[in-house]
């Protein structure tokens, strides 16, 4: 059963022809294919699935992270620092293709993450659940025939600037099977008691936004009048949204770590799901 949060269905037309914002967020105990399709189609702002991972699973993964060597995004560009396990395609957006360093990092990170869930891989658990929801196989996206990295673990305690993620626009041609839409997946392995919420705005990037660039992000003034979905997640909750829309993370306002298992989901032209980070 789904519960609608934020904006309700409301006709916002200025003429006799109805038009609806369609950017509410939902909380649902049972994720289904229709919810993912609505996010991909742009008619649902965000979905939160409580208990996607159990508390025990989350604690096991975060405890295992203590034995992992966490890296970070380029600290000359991304401040405050965001710690992460695994490479991001974002790290190589200035390249023509993914370099050898990406593939080496992929192999190392897969090995580090593979035993974090009682000797198993938390990514496999997430994939299993998504396959059940979608009714089909979920595979890693490929680049020049090679499976890309998926399943980054990130720690964002001081917030993340407003930005967008769109692999086909920011790194054209890197994915072999071009996705027709892109969905962000974040399962919250650890959360502070307050702060750390996500905001997703009904506003995609456009070229004129570059004059409002702020490092890796953009000034929040450009979305001042836009509808948005606000999602407050608890430990174990998964959230889904379209990252081609501007989005941000607010800083923690209490003790605690904000740690997520994160990747992107692409719906391909054949209706299959592919994932990458």
Coordinates of C-alpha atoms in Angstrom, one line a residue:
X1 CA 0.0 0.0 0.0
X2 CA 1.4 3.4 -1.0
X3 CA 0.9 6.7 0.9
X4 CA 1.2 10.0 -1.0
X5 CA 3.4 12.6 0.6
X6 CA 3.8 16.3 -0.2
X7 CA 1.7 17.7 -3.1
X8 CA -1.6 16.0 -3.8
X9 CA -3.1 15.6 -7.3
X10 CA -4.2 19.1 -8.1
X11 CA -5.2 20.7 -11.4
X12 CA -2.8 23.7 -11.8
X13 CA -4.0 24.7 -15.2
X14 CA -4.7 28.4 -16.0
X15 CA -7.1 27.4 -18.7
X16 CA -10.0 25.0 -19.1
X17 CA -7.6 22.2 -20.2
X18 CA -6.4 20.3 -17.0
X19 CA -2.8 19.8 -16.3
X20 CA -1.3 18.2 -13.2
X21 CA 2.1 18.7 -11.5
X22 CA 2.4 15.0 -10.8
X23 CA 5.5 15.2 -8.6
X24 CA 4.4 13.9 -5.2
X25 CA 6.5 11.4 -3.2
X26 CA 5.1 8.1 -2.0
X27 CA 5.9 5.8 0.9
X28 CA 5.2 2.2 0.1
X29 CA 5.9 -1.0 2.0
X30 CA 5.8 -2.9 -1.3
X31 CA 7.8 -1.5 -4.3
X32 CA 6.3 -2.4 -7.6
X33 CA 7.1 -2.1 -11.3
X34 CA 4.6 0.7 -11.8
X35 CA 6.3 3.0 -9.2
X36 CA 9.7 2.6 -11.0
X37 CA 7.9 3.3 -14.4
X38 CA 6.3 6.4 -13.0
X39 CA 9.6 7.8 -11.7
X40 CA 11.2 7.1 -15.1
X41 CA 8.3 8.8 -16.9
X42 CA 8.6 11.9 -14.7
X43 CA 5.2 11.6 -13.0
X44 CA 6.4 10.6 -9.5
X45 CA 8.9 12.7 -7.6
X46 CA 10.3 10.1 -5.3
X47 CA 9.5 6.8 -3.6
X48 CA 10.6 5.6 -0.1
X49 CA 10.5 1.9 0.7
X50 CA 10.8 1.4 4.5
X51 CA 12.8 -1.6 5.6
X52 CA 14.3 -2.4 2.2
X53 CA 17.2 -3.8 4.2
X54 CA 16.8 -4.9 7.8
X55 CA 18.5 -3.1 10.7
X56 CA 20.7 -6.2 11.2
X57 CA 21.8 -6.2 7.6
X58 CA 22.6 -2.5 7.7
X59 CA 24.6 -2.8 10.9
X60 CA 26.6 -5.7 9.5
X61 CA 27.5 -3.7 6.4
X62 CA 28.5 -0.6 8.2
X63 CA 30.6 -2.6 10.7
X64 CA 32.3 -4.3 7.8
X65 CA 33.2 -0.9 6.3
X66 CA 35.6 -0.3 9.2
X67 CA 37.9 -2.8 7.5
X68 CA 37.7 -1.0 4.1
X69 CA 39.9 1.7 2.7
X70 CA 37.4 4.4 1.8
X71 CA 38.3 6.9 -1.0
X72 CA 36.5 10.1 -1.9
X73 CA 35.5 12.2 -4.9
X74 CA 38.1 14.7 -6.1
X75 CA 38.5 16.9 -3.1
X76 CA 39.6 19.9 -5.2
X77 CA 36.1 19.8 -6.7
X78 CA 33.8 18.2 -4.2
X79 CA 33.7 19.9 -0.9
X80 CA 32.7 19.1 1.8
X81 CA 34.5 15.7 1.4
X82 CA 32.3 12.7 0.5
X83 CA 33.8 9.4 1.4
X84 CA 33.1 6.5 -0.9
X85 CA 33.9 2.9 -1.7
X86 CA 34.1 2.4 -5.4
X87 CA 34.6 4.4 -8.6
X88 CA 32.0 6.7 -10.1
X89 CA 31.6 7.4 -13.8
X90 CA 31.5 11.0 -12.6
X91 CA 35.2 10.7 -11.7
X92 CA 36.0 10.3 -15.4
X93 CA 33.6 12.6 -17.2
X94 CA 36.5 14.5 -18.8
X95 CA 37.6 11.3 -20.5
X96 CA 36.7 10.0 -23.9
X97 CA 36.2 6.5 -22.4
X98 CA 36.7 4.8 -19.1
X99 CA 40.5 4.5 -18.5
X100 CA 42.4 1.5 -17.0
X101 CA 42.3 3.1 -13.6
X102 CA 38.5 2.8 -13.5
X103 CA 38.6 -0.9 -14.2
X104 CA 41.3 -1.6 -11.7
X105 CA 39.3 0.4 -9.1
X106 CA 36.1 -1.6 -10.0
X107 CA 37.9 -4.9 -9.4
X108 CA 39.3 -3.7 -6.0
X109 CA 36.0 -2.3 -4.8
X110 CA 33.9 -5.3 -5.9
X111 CA 36.2 -7.4 -3.8
X112 CA 36.0 -5.1 -0.8
X113 CA 32.2 -4.9 -0.8
X114 CA 31.6 -8.6 -1.7
X115 CA 31.9 -9.8 1.9
X116 CA 30.4 -7.0 3.9
X117 CA 27.0 -8.7 4.5
X118 CA 27.9 -11.7 6.6
X119 CA 30.4 -12.8 3.9
X120 CA 28.0 -11.9 1.1
X121 CA 27.6 -8.8 -1.1
X122 CA 24.9 -6.3 -0.2
X123 CA 24.7 -5.4 -3.9
X124 CA 23.5 -8.9 -4.6
X125 CA 20.7 -8.5 -2.0
X126 CA 19.6 -5.3 -3.6
X127 CA 19.6 -6.8 -7.1
X128 CA 17.6 -9.8 -5.9
X129 CA 14.9 -7.5 -4.6
X130 CA 14.8 -5.4 -7.8
X131 CA 14.6 -8.5 -10.0
X132 CA 11.6 -9.6 -8.1
X133 CA 9.9 -6.2 -8.4
X134 CA 10.7 -5.8 -12.1
X135 CA 10.0 -9.4 -13.1
X136 CA 13.3 -9.8 -15.0
X137 CA 17.0 -9.8 -14.8
X138 CA 18.9 -6.8 -13.5
X139 CA 22.4 -6.6 -15.0
X140 CA 25.3 -4.2 -14.8
X141 CA 25.5 -1.7 -17.6
X142 CA 28.4 -2.3 -20.0
X143 CA 31.0 0.0 -21.5
X144 CA 32.7 -1.4 -24.6
X145 CA 31.4 -4.8 -23.6
X146 CA 32.8 -4.7 -20.0
X147 CA 30.5 -4.7 -16.9
X148 CA 30.6 -1.3 -15.2
X149 CA 30.9 -0.7 -11.5
X150 CA 27.7 -0.7 -9.5
X151 CA 27.1 -0.6 -5.8
X152 CA 29.0 2.4 -4.4
X153 CA 28.9 2.9 -0.6
X154 CA 29.0 6.6 0.3
X155 CA 29.1 8.6 3.5
X156 CA 27.6 12.0 3.2
X157 CA 27.5 13.7 6.6
X158 CA 27.9 17.4 5.7
X159 CA 25.4 17.4 2.8
X160 CA 25.7 17.4 -0.9
X161 CA 25.2 20.5 -3.2
X162 CA 22.3 20.6 -5.6
X163 CA 23.3 18.8 -8.8
X164 CA 21.9 16.5 -11.4
X165 CA 23.1 13.1 -12.8
X166 CA 22.5 12.1 -16.4
X167 CA 25.0 9.7 -17.8
X168 CA 23.9 10.1 -21.5
X169 CA 24.4 13.9 -21.3
X170 CA 27.5 14.1 -19.1
X171 CA 29.4 11.2 -20.6
X172 CA 27.9 10.5 -24.1
X173 CA 28.5 7.0 -25.4
X174 CA 30.0 5.5 -22.2
X175 CA 27.1 3.1 -21.8
X176 CA 26.7 0.5 -24.6
X177 CA 22.9 0.2 -24.3
X178 CA 21.6 3.8 -23.9
X179 CA 19.0 4.0 -21.1
X180 CA 15.8 5.8 -22.0
X181 CA 15.6 7.0 -18.4
X182 CA 17.7 7.0 -15.3
X183 CA 16.6 6.3 -11.7
X184 CA 18.7 6.8 -8.5
X185 CA 18.7 4.1 -5.8
X186 CA 19.9 4.8 -2.3
X187 CA 19.5 2.3 0.5
X188 CA 20.3 4.0 3.9
X189 CA 22.6 1.8 5.9
X190 CA 23.0 4.3 8.7
X191 CA 21.2 7.6 9.4
X192 CA 21.5 10.4 12.0
X193 CA 18.4 11.0 14.1
X194 CA 17.9 14.4 12.4
X195 CA 19.1 16.0 9.2
X196 CA 20.4 14.2 6.1
X197 CA 17.2 14.4 4.2
X198 CA 17.0 14.5 0.4
X199 CA 15.2 17.0 -1.8
X200 CA 14.4 16.4 -5.5
X201 CA 13.1 19.3 -7.6
X202 CA 10.9 19.1 -10.7
X203 CA 13.5 20.8 -12.8
X204 CA 16.1 19.4 -15.2
X205 CA 19.3 21.0 -16.3
X206 CA 19.4 23.4 -19.2
X207 CA 22.4 25.1 -20.8
X208 CA 21.7 28.5 -19.3
X209 CA 22.1 27.0 -15.8
X210 CA 25.9 27.0 -16.3
X211 CA 26.0 30.6 -15.3
X212 CA 24.8 29.5 -11.8
X213 CA 27.5 26.8 -11.4
X214 CA 28.9 26.3 -8.0
X215 CA 31.8 23.9 -8.2
X216 CA 30.3 20.5 -8.8
X217 CA 26.8 21.8 -8.0
X218 CA 24.4 24.7 -8.8
X219 CA 22.9 27.6 -7.0
X220 CA 19.6 26.6 -5.3
X221 CA 18.1 29.9 -6.5
X222 CA 17.4 28.3 -9.9
X223 CA 14.8 26.0 -8.4
X224 CA 13.3 28.5 -6.0
X225 CA 9.8 28.3 -7.5
X226 CA 9.8 24.6 -8.6
X227 CA 7.8 21.8 -7.0
X228 CA 9.9 19.4 -5.0
X229 CA 9.8 16.1 -3.2
X230 CA 11.3 15.9 0.3
X231 CA 12.3 12.5 1.6
X232 CA 13.4 11.8 5.2
X233 CA 14.7 8.3 5.3
X234 CA 15.5 6.0 8.3
X235 CA 18.0 3.2 8.5
X236 CA 17.1 0.4 6.1
X237 CA 14.9 2.6 3.9
X238 CA 15.5 2.8 0.1
X239 CA 14.6 5.8 -1.9
X240 CA 14.1 6.0 -5.7
X241 CA 14.0 9.2 -7.8
X242 CA 15.0 10.6 -11.2
X243 CA 18.5 12.1 -10.8
X244 CA 18.2 14.0 -14.0
X245 CA 16.2 16.3 -11.8
X246 CA 18.1 18.6 -9.6
X247 CA 18.6 17.1 -6.1
X248 CA 20.6 17.7 -3.0
X249 CA 21.3 16.3 0.5
X250 CA 21.0 18.4 3.6
X251 CA 23.7 18.1 6.3
X252 CA 23.3 16.0 9.4
X253 CA 22.0 18.0 12.3
X254 CA 22.7 15.4 15.0
X255 CA 25.2 12.7 15.9
X256 CA 25.3 9.7 13.5
X257 CA 26.6 8.7 10.1
X258 CA 24.7 9.0 6.8
X259 CA 25.8 6.0 4.8
X260 CA 24.1 4.6 1.7
X261 CA 24.5 1.8 -0.8
X262 CA 24.0 3.7 -4.1
X263 CA 23.7 3.1 -7.8
X264 CA 21.8 4.2 -10.9
X265 CA 19.1 2.1 -12.6
X266 CA 18.6 2.5 -16.4
X267 CA 15.5 1.3 -18.1
X268 CA 16.6 0.3 -21.6
X269 CA 14.7 0.3 -24.9
X270 CA 14.1 -3.4 -24.5
X271 CA 12.5 -2.9 -21.0
X272 CA 15.4 -4.4 -19.1
X273 CA 17.1 -2.9 -16.1
X274 CA 20.8 -2.0 -16.1
X275 CA 22.8 -0.6 -13.1
X276 CA 26.0 1.4 -12.6
X277 CA 27.4 3.9 -10.2

